[in-house]
PDB file of C-alpha atoms in Angstrom:
ATOM      1  CA  ALA A1058    -127.880  90.759 -77.195  1.00 34.00           C
ATOM      2  CA  ALA A1059    -125.300  88.299 -78.407  1.00 36.00           C
ATOM      3  CA  ALA A1060    -126.094  86.293 -81.476  1.00 35.00           C
ATOM      4  CA  ASP A1061    -126.451  82.533 -81.251  1.00 37.00           C
ATOM      5  CA  SER A1062    -123.104  80.883 -81.632  1.00 38.00           C
ATOM      6  CA  ALA A1063    -121.716  77.683 -83.046  1.00 40.00           C
ATOM      7  CA  PRO A1064    -118.189  76.300 -82.794  1.00 42.00           C
ATOM      8  CA  ALA A1065    -115.871  77.524 -85.495  1.00 41.00           C
ATOM      9  CA  ALA A1066    -114.399  74.905 -87.800  1.00 39.00           C
ATOM     10  CA  GLY A1067    -110.758  74.706 -88.811  1.00 37.00           C
ATOM     11  CA  GLY A1068    -108.161  77.456 -88.788  1.00 37.00           C
ATOM     12  CA  ALA A1069    -106.404  79.063 -85.859  1.00 40.00           C
ATOM     13  CA  ALA A1070    -109.691  79.621 -84.057  1.00 47.00           C
ATOM     14  CA  ALA A1071    -109.998  75.861 -83.582  1.00 55.00           C
ATOM     15  CA  ALA A1072    -107.110  75.918 -81.075  1.00 81.00           C
ATOM     16  CA  PRO A1073    -107.467  79.012 -78.871  1.00 93.00           C
ATOM     17  CA  PHE A1074    -105.139  77.773 -76.133  1.00 97.00           C
ATOM     18  CA  LYS A1075    -101.743  76.129 -75.734  1.00 96.00           C
ATOM     19  CA  GLY A1076    -101.011  73.547 -73.096  1.00 97.00           C
ATOM     20  CA  SER A1077    -103.315  71.232 -71.167  1.00 98.00           C
ATOM     21  CA  LEU A1078    -106.901  71.911 -70.150  1.00 98.00           C
ATOM     22  CA  MET A1079    -108.090  70.130 -67.017  1.00 98.00           C
ATOM     23  CA  ILE A1080    -111.838  69.610 -66.606  1.00 98.00           C
ATOM     24  CA  ALA A1081    -113.566  68.691 -63.358  1.00 98.00           C
ATOM     25  CA  ASP A1082    -116.212  66.412 -64.859  1.00 98.00           C
ATOM     26  CA  ARG A1083    -118.495  66.470 -61.847  1.00 98.00           C
ATOM     27  CA  GLY A1084    -121.337  64.284 -63.098  1.00 98.00           C
ATOM     28  CA  ASN A1085    -118.881  61.563 -64.097  1.00 98.00           C
ATOM     29  CA  ASP A1086    -116.974  61.756 -60.768  1.00 98.00           C
ATOM     30  CA  ARG A1087    -113.695  62.265 -62.582  1.00 98.00           C
ATOM     31  CA  ILE A1088    -111.062  64.729 -63.713  1.00 98.00           C
ATOM     32  CA  ILE A1089    -109.730  64.657 -67.266  1.00 98.00           C
ATOM     33  CA  VAL A1090    -106.938  66.584 -68.959  1.00 98.00           C
ATOM     34  CA  VAL A1091    -107.232  67.298 -72.685  1.00 98.00           C
ATOM     35  CA  ASN A1092    -105.228  69.168 -75.310  1.00 97.00           C
ATOM     36  CA  ASN A1093    -106.565  71.643 -77.849  1.00 97.00           C
ATOM     37  CA  ARG A1094    -107.115  68.776 -80.306  1.00 96.00           C
ATOM     38  CA  LYS A1095    -109.523  67.262 -77.755  1.00 97.00           C
ATOM     39  CA  GLN A1096    -107.323  64.262 -77.048  1.00 97.00           C
ATOM     40  CA  ILE A1097    -107.597  62.943 -73.486  1.00 97.00           C
ATOM     41  CA  LEU A1098    -104.128  63.035 -71.914  1.00 98.00           C
ATOM     42  CA  TRP A1099    -105.035  61.886 -68.388  1.00 98.00           C
ATOM     43  CA  ARG A1100    -107.972  60.581 -66.379  1.00 98.00           C
ATOM     44  CA  PHE A1101    -108.564  60.355 -62.646  1.00 98.00           C
ATOM     45  CA  PRO A1102    -109.516  57.999 -61.207  1.00 98.00           C
ATOM     46  CA  SER A1103    -108.493  55.255 -63.608  1.00 97.00           C
ATOM     47  CA  PRO A1104    -106.919  51.789 -63.366  1.00 96.00           C
ATOM     48  CA  ALA A1105    -103.514  53.485 -63.544  1.00 94.00           C
ATOM     49  CA  HIS A1106    -104.501  56.210 -61.063  1.00 96.00           C
ATOM     50  CA  PRO A1107    -106.917  54.758 -58.481  1.00 97.00           C
ATOM     51  CA  ALA A1108    -109.094  56.896 -56.207  1.00 97.00           C
ATOM     52  CA  PRO A1109    -107.878  57.593 -52.669  1.00 96.00           C
ATOM     53  CA  PRO A1110    -109.492  56.061 -49.575  1.00 95.00           C
ATOM     54  CA  GLY A1111    -112.997  57.457 -49.315  1.00 95.00           C
ATOM     55  CA  GLY A1112    -113.412  57.392 -53.091  1.00 97.00           C
ATOM     56  CA  PHE A1113    -113.472  60.318 -55.479  1.00 98.00           C
ATOM     57  CA  TYR A1114    -116.890  61.876 -55.845  1.00 97.00           C
ATOM     58  CA  PHE A1115    -118.427  65.126 -57.143  1.00 97.00           C
ATOM     59  CA  PRO A1116    -115.301  67.131 -58.093  1.00 98.00           C
ATOM     60  CA  ASP A1117    -116.722  70.617 -58.223  1.00 96.00           C
ATOM     61  CA  ASP A1118    -113.482  72.384 -59.131  1.00 97.00           C
ATOM     62  CA  ALA A1119    -109.891  71.425 -59.870  1.00 98.00           C
ATOM     63  CA  PHE A1120    -106.790  73.578 -60.239  1.00 98.00           C
ATOM     64  CA  PHE A1121    -103.188  72.774 -61.090  1.00 98.00           C
ATOM     65  CA  ILE A1122    -100.696  73.388 -58.273  1.00 98.00           C
ATOM     66  CA  HIS A1123     -96.939  73.044 -57.692  1.00 97.00           C
ATOM     67  CA  GLY A1124     -96.017  74.248 -61.172  1.00 96.00           C
ATOM     68  CA  GLY A1125     -98.191  71.635 -62.829  1.00 97.00           C
ATOM     69  CA  HIS A1126     -96.947  68.744 -60.672  1.00 98.00           C
ATOM     70  CA  GLY A1127    -100.097  68.569 -58.580  1.00 98.00           C
ATOM     71  CA  ILE A1128    -103.852  69.177 -58.530  1.00 98.00           C
ATOM     72  CA  ILE A1129    -106.175  70.506 -55.840  1.00 98.00           C
ATOM     73  CA  SER A1130    -109.850  69.591 -56.051  1.00 98.00           C
ATOM     74  CA  ASN A1131    -112.862  70.110 -53.816  1.00 98.00           C
ATOM     75  CA  GLU A1132    -115.218  67.152 -53.780  1.00 98.00           C
ATOM     76  CA  GLU A1133    -118.272  69.233 -53.005  1.00 97.00           C
ATOM     77  CA  GLN A1134    -120.706  66.510 -51.975  1.00 97.00           C
ATOM     78  CA  ASN A1135    -118.004  64.174 -50.711  1.00 98.00           C
ATOM     79  CA  GLU A1136    -117.223  66.946 -48.198  1.00 98.00           C
ATOM     80  CA  ARG A1137    -113.471  66.869 -48.765  1.00 98.00           C
ATOM     81  CA  ILE A1138    -110.550  68.744 -50.333  1.00 98.00           C
ATOM     82  CA  VAL A1139    -107.766  66.678 -51.873  1.00 98.00           C
ATOM     83  CA  GLN A1140    -104.331  67.488 -53.218  1.00 98.00           C
ATOM     84  CA  LEU A1141    -103.069  64.945 -55.749  1.00 98.00           C
ATOM     85  CA  ALA A1142     -99.696  64.460 -57.389  1.00 98.00           C
ATOM     86  CA  TYR A1143     -99.835  64.902 -61.159  1.00 98.00           C
ATOM     87  CA  PRO A1144     -99.662  62.704 -63.113  1.00 98.00           C
ATOM     88  CA  SER A1145     -99.318  59.861 -60.562  1.00 97.00           C
ATOM     89  CA  GLY A1146    -102.631  60.665 -58.851  1.00 98.00           C
ATOM     90  CA  LYS A1147    -101.127  59.925 -55.431  1.00 98.00           C
ATOM     91  CA  LEU A1148    -102.988  61.558 -52.539  1.00 98.00           C
ATOM     92  CA  LEU A1149    -100.730  64.234 -51.022  1.00 98.00           C
ATOM     93  CA  TRP A1150    -103.089  65.961 -48.574  1.00 98.00           C
ATOM     94  CA  SER A1151    -106.747  66.035 -47.651  1.00 98.00           C
ATOM     95  CA  TYR A1152    -109.101  67.957 -45.406  1.00 98.00           C
ATOM     96  CA  GLY A1153    -112.582  66.865 -44.454  1.00 98.00           C
ATOM     97  CA  HIS A1154    -114.271  63.531 -43.859  1.00 98.00           C
ATOM     98  CA  PRO A1155    -115.561  61.731 -46.976  1.00 98.00           C
ATOM     99  CA  GLY A1156    -119.349  61.779 -47.060  1.00 97.00           C
ATOM    100  CA  VAL A1157    -119.721  63.401 -43.625  1.00 98.00           C
ATOM    101  CA  THR A1158    -120.848  67.015 -43.164  1.00 98.00           C
ATOM    102  CA  GLY A1159    -120.011  69.187 -40.201  1.00 98.00           C
ATOM    103  CA  SER A1160    -118.816  72.600 -39.076  1.00 98.00           C
ATOM    104  CA  GLN A1161    -116.399  71.617 -36.331  1.00 98.00           C
ATOM    105  CA  PRO A1162    -112.628  71.624 -37.054  1.00 97.00           C
ATOM    106  CA  GLY A1163    -111.746  69.069 -39.715  1.00 98.00           C
ATOM    107  CA  TYR A1164    -115.225  69.045 -41.280  1.00 98.00           C
ATOM    108  CA  LEU A1165    -116.804  70.788 -44.273  1.00 98.00           C
ATOM    109  CA  HIS A1166    -120.248  71.145 -45.807  1.00 98.00           C
ATOM    110  CA  GLU A1167    -120.145  71.513 -49.589  1.00 98.00           C
ATOM    111  CA  PRO A1168    -116.623  72.879 -50.061  1.00 98.00           C
ATOM    112  CA  ASP A1169    -116.274  75.053 -53.155  1.00 98.00           C
ATOM    113  CA  ASP A1170    -113.306  76.655 -54.924  1.00 97.00           C
ATOM    114  CA  ALA A1171    -110.379  75.234 -52.954  1.00 98.00           C
ATOM    115  CA  TYR A1172    -107.131  77.056 -53.786  1.00 98.00           C
ATOM    116  CA  LEU A1173    -103.562  76.419 -52.654  1.00 98.00           C
ATOM    117  CA  LEU A1174    -101.695  79.591 -51.736  1.00 98.00           C
ATOM    118  CA  LYS A1175     -97.965  80.030 -52.252  1.00 95.00           C
ATOM    119  CA  GLY A1176     -97.243  79.575 -48.556  1.00 94.00           C
ATOM    120  CA  GLY A1177     -98.972  76.203 -48.489  1.00 97.00           C
ATOM    121  CA  GLU A1178    -102.242  77.346 -46.961  1.00 98.00           C
ATOM    122  CA  VAL A1179    -105.541  76.336 -48.545  1.00 98.00           C
ATOM    123  CA  THR A1180    -108.565  78.599 -48.900  1.00 98.00           C
ATOM    124  CA  VAL A1181    -112.038  77.224 -49.490  1.00 98.00           C
ATOM    125  CA  ALA A1182    -115.591  78.509 -49.623  1.00 98.00           C
ATOM    126  CA  ASP A1183    -117.395  76.211 -47.177  1.00 98.00           C
ATOM    127  CA  ALA A1184    -120.700  77.033 -48.813  1.00 98.00           C
ATOM    128  CA  GLN A1185    -123.351  75.426 -46.629  1.00 98.00           C
ATOM    129  CA  ASN A1186    -121.493  76.508 -43.498  1.00 98.00           C
ATOM    130  CA  CYS A1187    -121.664  80.081 -44.863  1.00 98.00           C
ATOM    131  CA  ARG A1188    -117.978  80.724 -44.347  1.00 98.00           C
ATOM    132  CA  VAL A1189    -114.594  80.901 -46.053  1.00 98.00           C
ATOM    133  CA  LEU A1190    -111.683  79.115 -44.382  1.00 98.00           C
ATOM    134  CA  ARG A1191    -107.903  79.484 -44.508  1.00 98.00           C
ATOM    135  CA  ILE A1192    -106.382  76.134 -43.567  1.00 98.00           C
ATOM    136  CA  SER A1193    -102.727  75.489 -42.706  1.00 98.00           C
ATOM    137  CA  PRO A1194    -100.703  72.654 -44.267  1.00 98.00           C
ATOM    138  CA  GLY A1195    -101.066  70.979 -40.864  1.00 98.00           C
ATOM    139  CA  LYS A1196    -104.878  71.154 -41.249  1.00 98.00           C
ATOM    140  CA  ARG A1197    -105.447  73.847 -38.646  1.00 98.00           C
ATOM    141  CA  VAL A1198    -108.041  76.535 -39.400  1.00 98.00           C
ATOM    142  CA  LEU A1199    -106.081  79.786 -39.350  1.00 97.00           C
ATOM    143  CA  HIS A1200    -108.875  82.202 -40.184  1.00 97.00           C
ATOM    144  CA  THR A1201    -112.624  82.071 -40.708  1.00 98.00           C
ATOM    145  CA  PHE A1202    -114.737  84.623 -42.552  1.00 98.00           C
ATOM    146  CA  GLY A1203    -118.462  84.160 -42.020  1.00 98.00           C
ATOM    147  CA  ASP A1204    -120.261  81.993 -39.486  1.00 98.00           C
ATOM    148  CA  PRO A1205    -122.466  78.890 -39.739  1.00 98.00           C
ATOM    149  CA  SER A1206    -125.045  80.613 -37.518  1.00 98.00           C
ATOM    150  CA  GLY A1207    -126.105  82.996 -40.278  1.00 97.00           C
ATOM    151  CA  CYS A1208    -126.110  83.031 -44.097  1.00 98.00           C
ATOM    152  CA  PHE A1209    -126.557  86.711 -44.897  1.00 98.00           C
ATOM    153  CA  HIS A1210    -124.436  89.582 -46.189  1.00 98.00           C
ATOM    154  CA  GLU A1211    -122.559  91.270 -43.370  1.00 98.00           C
ATOM    155  CA  PRO A1212    -118.884  90.621 -44.174  1.00 98.00           C
ATOM    156  CA  PRO A1213    -116.560  89.606 -42.731  1.00 97.00           C
ATOM    157  CA  GLY A1214    -118.636  88.335 -39.800  1.00 98.00           C
ATOM    158  CA  TYR A1215    -121.374  86.795 -41.921  1.00 98.00           C
ATOM    159  CA  LEU A1216    -121.465  85.700 -45.551  1.00 98.00           C
ATOM    160  CA  GLY A1217    -124.483  84.768 -47.655  1.00 98.00           C
ATOM    161  CA  SER A1218    -123.617  81.254 -48.859  1.00 98.00           C
ATOM    162  CA  PRO A1219    -120.176  81.998 -50.347  1.00 98.00           C
ATOM    163  CA  ASN A1220    -119.268  79.925 -53.399  1.00 97.00           C
ATOM    164  CA  GLY A1221    -116.059  81.618 -54.586  1.00 97.00           C
ATOM    165  CA  ASP A1222    -112.849  82.758 -52.846  1.00 98.00           C
ATOM    166  CA  THR A1223    -110.427  83.660 -55.637  1.00 98.00           C
ATOM    167  CA  PRO A1224    -106.895  84.641 -54.492  1.00 97.00           C
ATOM    168  CA  LEU A1225    -105.744  88.039 -55.789  1.00 97.00           C
ATOM    169  CA  ALA A1226    -102.269  89.366 -56.549  1.00 96.00           C
ATOM    170  CA  ASN A1227    -102.247  91.545 -53.426  1.00 96.00           C
ATOM    171  CA  GLY A1228    -103.056  88.609 -51.129  1.00 96.00           C
ATOM    172  CA  ASP A1229    -106.727  89.466 -50.727  1.00 98.00           C
ATOM    173  CA  MET A1230    -109.639  87.212 -51.669  1.00 98.00           C
ATOM    174  CA  LEU A1231    -112.484  87.877 -54.078  1.00 98.00           C
ATOM    175  CA  ILE A1232    -115.568  86.306 -52.507  1.00 98.00           C
ATOM    176  CA  SER A1233    -118.916  85.705 -54.188  1.00 98.00           C
ATOM    177  CA  GLU A1234    -122.052  85.439 -52.055  1.00 98.00           C
ATOM    178  CA  VAL A1235    -125.050  83.687 -53.575  1.00 98.00           C
ATOM    179  CA  ASN A1236    -127.550  85.178 -51.119  1.00 98.00           C
ATOM    180  CA  GLY A1237    -128.020  88.748 -52.286  1.00 98.00           C
ATOM    181  CA  SER A1238    -125.627  88.488 -55.264  1.00 98.00           C
ATOM    182  CA  TYR A1239    -122.671  90.225 -53.626  1.00 98.00           C
ATOM    183  CA  ILE A1240    -118.976  90.300 -54.539  1.00 98.00           C
ATOM    184  CA  ASP A1241    -116.494  91.283 -51.826  1.00 98.00           C
ATOM    185  CA  GLU A1242    -112.755  91.850 -51.670  1.00 98.00           C
ATOM    186  CA  ILE A1243    -111.498  90.907 -48.217  1.00 98.00           C
ATOM    187  CA  THR A1244    -107.949  91.096 -46.842  1.00 97.00           C
ATOM    188  CA  PRO A1245    -106.320  88.131 -45.062  1.00 95.00           C
ATOM    189  CA  GLN A1246    -106.984  89.992 -41.787  1.00 94.00           C
ATOM    190  CA  GLY A1247    -110.698  90.314 -42.561  1.00 95.00           C
ATOM    191  CA  LYS A1248    -110.956  93.934 -43.696  1.00 97.00           C
ATOM    192  CA  VAL A1249    -113.576  94.512 -46.392  1.00 98.00           C
ATOM    193  CA  VAL A1250    -111.868  96.514 -49.158  1.00 98.00           C
ATOM    194  CA  TRP A1251    -115.041  96.872 -51.230  1.00 98.00           C
ATOM    195  CA  SER A1252    -118.357  95.132 -51.657  1.00 98.00           C
ATOM    196  CA  VAL A1253    -120.938  95.416 -54.410  1.00 98.00           C
ATOM    197  CA  GLN A1254    -124.322  93.918 -55.179  1.00 98.00           C
ATOM    198  CA  LEU A1255    -124.614  92.829 -58.815  1.00 98.00           C
ATOM    199  CA  PRO A1256    -127.858  92.814 -60.855  1.00 98.00           C
ATOM    200  CA  ILE A1257    -127.609  89.094 -61.593  1.00 98.00           C
ATOM    201  CA  SER A1258    -129.304  86.155 -59.892  1.00 98.00           C
ATOM    202  CA  TYR A1259    -126.465  83.834 -58.804  1.00 98.00           C
ATOM    203  CA  PRO A1260    -122.882  85.117 -59.027  1.00 98.00           C
ATOM    204  CA  SER A1261    -120.271  82.365 -59.241  1.00 98.00           C
ATOM    205  CA  ASP A1262    -116.476  82.349 -59.009  1.00 98.00           C
ATOM    206  CA  PRO A1263    -115.456  85.976 -59.742  1.00 98.00           C
ATOM    207  CA  GLN A1264    -112.042  86.648 -61.313  1.00 98.00           C
ATOM    208  CA  GLN A1265    -109.973  89.835 -61.541  1.00 98.00           C
ATOM    209  CA  LEU A1266    -109.116  90.969 -65.072  1.00 98.00           C
ATOM    210  CA  GLY A1267    -107.292  94.209 -64.285  1.00 96.00           C
ATOM    211  CA  ARG A1268    -107.536  97.364 -62.242  1.00 95.00           C
ATOM    212  CA  ASP A1269    -111.219  97.639 -61.308  1.00 97.00           C
ATOM    213  CA  ARG A1270    -112.217  95.063 -63.922  1.00 98.00           C
ATOM    214  CA  TYR A1271    -113.694  91.715 -62.982  1.00 98.00           C
ATOM    215  CA  LEU A1272    -115.338  88.695 -64.599  1.00 98.00           C
ATOM    216  CA  VAL A1273    -118.204  86.638 -63.162  1.00 98.00           C
ATOM    217  CA  VAL A1274    -120.845  84.195 -64.362  1.00 98.00           C
ATOM    218  CA  ASP A1275    -124.525  84.049 -63.516  1.00 98.00           C
ATOM    219  CA  TYR A1276    -125.313  80.442 -62.607  1.00 98.00           C
ATOM    220  CA  ALA A1277    -128.764  80.413 -64.181  1.00 98.00           C
ATOM    221  CA  ASN A1278    -130.651  79.311 -67.289  1.00 98.00           C
ATOM    222  CA  PRO A1279    -130.085  81.127 -69.495  1.00 98.00           C
ATOM    223  CA  GLY A1280    -126.825  81.956 -67.783  1.00 98.00           C
ATOM    224  CA  GLY A1281    -124.473  84.757 -68.587  1.00 98.00           C
ATOM    225  CA  ILE A1282    -120.893  85.971 -68.429  1.00 98.00           C
ATOM    226  CA  TYR A1283    -120.303  89.522 -67.225  1.00 98.00           C
ATOM    227  CA  LYS A1284    -117.458  91.986 -66.882  1.00 98.00           C
ATOM    228  CA  PHE A1285    -118.064  94.508 -64.108  1.00 98.00           C
ATOM    229  CA  ASP A1286    -116.372  97.130 -61.957  1.00 98.00           C
ATOM    230  CA  ARG A1287    -116.389  97.789 -58.228  1.00 98.00           C
ATOM    231  CA  ALA A1288    -119.326 100.159 -58.598  1.00 97.00           C
ATOM    232  CA  GLY A1289    -121.419  97.280 -59.924  1.00 97.00           C
ATOM    233  CA  HIS A1290    -121.574  98.526 -63.515  1.00 98.00           C
ATOM    234  CA  LEU A1291    -121.902  95.715 -66.081  1.00 98.00           C
ATOM    235  CA  LEU A1292    -119.364  96.589 -68.784  1.00 98.00           C
ATOM    236  CA  TRP A1293    -119.784  93.598 -71.129  1.00 98.00           C
ATOM    237  CA  SER A1294    -122.031  90.579 -71.221  1.00 98.00           C
ATOM    238  CA  TYR A1295    -122.649  87.319 -73.053  1.00 98.00           C
ATOM    239  CA  ARG A1296    -126.121  85.906 -72.520  1.00 98.00           C
ATOM    240  CA  PRO A1297    -127.852  84.328 -75.533  1.00 98.00           C
ATOM    241  CA  GLU A1298    -131.374  83.311 -74.575  1.00 98.00           C
ATOM    242  CA  SER A1299    -131.670  80.489 -77.112  1.00 98.00           C
ATOM    243  CA  GLY A1300    -129.775  78.499 -79.704  1.00 97.00           C
ATOM    244  CA  PRO A1301    -126.317  76.879 -79.646  1.00 97.00           C
ATOM    245  CA  GLY A1302    -124.773  79.757 -77.719  1.00 98.00           C
ATOM    246  CA  ARG A1303    -127.153  79.616 -74.749  1.00 98.00           C
ATOM    247  CA  LEU A1304    -125.520  78.715 -71.443  1.00 98.00           C
ATOM    248  CA  ASN A1305    -127.327  76.566 -68.883  1.00 98.00           C
ATOM    249  CA  HIS A1306    -125.922  77.197 -65.404  1.00 98.00           C
ATOM    250  CA  PRO A1307    -122.344  78.263 -66.221  1.00 98.00           C
ATOM    251  CA  SER A1308    -120.264  78.034 -63.049  1.00 98.00           C
ATOM    252  CA  LEU A1309    -116.818  79.460 -63.905  1.00 98.00           C
ATOM    253  CA  ALA A1310    -115.439  81.759 -66.590  1.00 98.00           C
ATOM    254  CA  GLU A1311    -111.802  82.773 -66.973  1.00 98.00           C
ATOM    255  CA  ARG A1312    -109.912  84.856 -69.511  1.00 98.00           C
ATOM    256  CA  LEU A1313    -107.270  82.833 -71.322  1.00 98.00           C
ATOM    257  CA  PRO A1314    -103.862  84.282 -72.288  1.00 96.00           C
ATOM    258  CA  GLY A1315    -105.027  85.067 -75.830  1.00 94.00           C
ATOM    259  CA  GLY A1316    -108.002  87.062 -74.601  1.00 97.00           C
ATOM    260  CA  ASP A1317    -110.737  84.478 -75.226  1.00 98.00           C
ATOM    261  CA  ILE A1318    -113.006  83.462 -72.349  1.00 98.00           C
ATOM    262  CA  ALA A1319    -113.369  79.826 -71.297  1.00 98.00           C
ATOM    263  CA  VAL A1320    -116.503  78.820 -69.408  1.00 98.00           C
ATOM    264  CA  ASN A1321    -118.100  75.716 -67.943  1.00 98.00           C
ATOM    265  CA  ASP A1322    -121.574  75.279 -69.400  1.00 98.00           C
ATOM    266  CA  ASP A1323    -122.583  72.829 -66.700  1.00 98.00           C
ATOM    267  CA  TYR A1324    -125.992  71.588 -67.753  1.00 98.00           C
ATOM    268  CA  ARG A1325    -125.283  71.612 -71.476  1.00 98.00           C
ATOM    269  CA  ASN A1326    -122.417  69.238 -70.670  1.00 98.00           C
ATOM    270  CA  ARG A1327    -119.602  71.183 -72.284  1.00 98.00           C
ATOM    271  CA  VAL A1328    -116.692  73.551 -71.781  1.00 98.00           C
ATOM    272  CA  VAL A1329    -116.686  76.316 -74.382  1.00 98.00           C
ATOM    273  CA  ILE A1330    -114.265  79.069 -75.346  1.00 98.00           C
ATOM    274  CA  ILE A1331    -115.801  82.334 -76.512  1.00 98.00           C
ATOM    275  CA  ASP A1332    -114.253  85.174 -78.491  1.00 97.00           C
ATOM    276  CA  PRO A1333    -115.462  88.220 -76.502  1.00 97.00           C
ATOM    277  CA  ARG A1334    -115.249  90.507 -79.536  1.00 97.00           C
ATOM    278  CA  THR A1335    -117.532  88.440 -81.750  1.00 97.00           C
ATOM    279  CA  ARG A1336    -119.393  86.665 -78.933  1.00 97.00           C
ATOM    280  CA  LYS A1337    -118.927  83.432 -80.875  1.00 97.00           C
ATOM    281  CA  ILE A1338    -117.957  80.021 -79.544  1.00 97.00           C
ATOM    282  CA  VAL A1339    -114.592  79.183 -81.121  1.00 97.00           C
ATOM    283  CA  TRP A1340    -113.833  75.874 -79.359  1.00 97.00           C
ATOM    284  CA  GLN A1341    -115.839  73.322 -77.439  1.00 98.00           C
ATOM    285  CA  TYR A1342    -115.261  70.090 -75.537  1.00 98.00           C
ATOM    286  CA  GLY A1343    -118.395  68.050 -74.962  1.00 98.00           C
ATOM    287  CA  VAL A1344    -121.482  67.447 -77.073  1.00 98.00           C
ATOM    288  CA  THR A1345    -124.112  70.103 -76.412  1.00 98.00           C
ATOM    289  CA  GLY A1346    -126.882  68.685 -74.278  1.00 97.00           C
ATOM    290  CA  HIS A1347    -125.646  65.087 -74.475  1.00 98.00           C
ATOM    291  CA  PRO A1348    -123.889  63.762 -71.349  1.00 98.00           C
ATOM    292  CA  GLY A1349    -121.474  60.884 -71.713  1.00 98.00           C
ATOM    293  CA  THR A1350    -118.147  59.392 -70.696  1.00 97.00           C
ATOM    294  CA  GLY A1351    -116.537  58.739 -74.077  1.00 95.00           C
ATOM    295  CA  PRO A1352    -114.227  60.961 -76.129  1.00 95.00           C
ATOM    296  CA  ASP A1353    -115.500  64.549 -76.406  1.00 97.00           C
ATOM    297  CA  HIS A1354    -118.241  63.890 -73.840  1.00 98.00           C
ATOM    298  CA  LEU A1355    -118.780  65.336 -70.371  1.00 98.00           C
ATOM    299  CA  HIS A1356    -121.486  65.215 -67.711  1.00 98.00           C
ATOM    300  CA  ILE A1357    -122.058  68.451 -65.778  1.00 98.00           C
ATOM    301  CA  PRO A1358    -118.500  69.825 -65.984  1.00 98.00           C
ATOM    302  CA  ASP A1359    -118.145  72.229 -63.083  1.00 98.00           C
ATOM    303  CA  GLY A1360    -114.493  73.298 -63.126  1.00 98.00           C
ATOM    304  CA  PHE A1361    -111.512  73.747 -65.428  1.00 98.00           C
ATOM    305  CA  ASP A1362    -107.953  74.999 -65.402  1.00 98.00           C
ATOM    306  CA  LEU A1363    -105.246  75.694 -67.952  1.00 98.00           C
ATOM    307  CA  LEU A1364    -101.660  74.500 -67.564  1.00 98.00           C
ATOM    308  CA  ALA A1365     -99.411  76.393 -69.971  1.00 97.00           C
ATOM    309  CA  PRO A1366     -96.556  74.598 -71.766  1.00 96.00           C
ATOM    310  CA  ASN A1367     -94.029  76.275 -69.430  1.00 96.00           C
ATOM    311  CA  GLY A1368     -95.734  74.865 -66.324  1.00 96.00           C
ATOM    312  CA  THR A1369     -97.476  78.070 -65.258  1.00 97.00           C
ATOM    313  CA  THR A1370    -101.158  78.538 -64.432  1.00 97.00           C
ATOM    314  CA  PRO A1371    -101.956  81.772 -66.281  1.00 97.00           C
ATOM    315  CA  THR A1372    -105.508  82.197 -64.959  1.00 97.00           C
ATOM    316  CA  HIS A1373    -104.416  82.050 -61.303  1.00 96.00           C
ATOM    317  CA  PRO A1374    -100.688  82.899 -61.190  1.00 94.00           C
ATOM    318  CA  PHE A1375    -100.816  83.928 -57.526  1.00 92.00           C
ATOM    319  CA  THR A1376    -101.485  80.437 -56.166  1.00 96.00           C
ATOM    320  CA  GLY A1377     -99.149  77.678 -55.003  1.00 93.00           C
TER     321      GLY A1377
END
């Protein structure tokens, strides 16, 4: 078991990333961008960057797009996906009807993990509709995996409450299903490449690390971070059961360019970066267990993304 961890002080470990870290601060209905010195560089919405029509509510995830000149975010309980210009905050594109659920074309029910693909299409896990959608720039549904009539594991026809749809280098998607704790790789045409049931309670937002190596979090308390392979073997884990290192419902973990792992620790109100070799927290934004809106405070952060100094998005380089 990993030892309890506390943020390191001073030295190189205090700045384990270069560039700008965007945080979807769900409980505060905002997105912020910070640097490694924890200075806030940008807020949305703000007096300088007002919310679009329909408001801005419950940003569950947010990712940089267009080489760092835009942001895509799924407002999970506002039932909408938005694309914003960065840093102006201007609304570029949206899908869904603010505050209105539905499964017919143009409607969503708890959208999760919206990604922009290089061709301009958007993928999203439409969680409560038990499906994953590919949506054209013209807002037409091009492909549907899963079906609102059933929330169980029988891909691609049925999916058990999908909450992740990570784009892969080969064009496939890595889908996480909450019901049954499955991870699936599915081609754009709907072929299931592989599927595995993991021995964790609530898999969230899987990421590919390399050939047959993947990263996923268990959205639980205590929560965990796991590396696994297609056979379902857990190859590495971080899951302190108590103390400063314990995670309470982590929702996304990604490996940063230097090899450290960043993770949302949703209900401890922080984003932390962990050295996987020592299993120690080496950087943190947010005060553990204390929600707030001021500097170095968050409230249920549910998404993050790194924009490198050269304008690339190193944790999802295959997106638009």
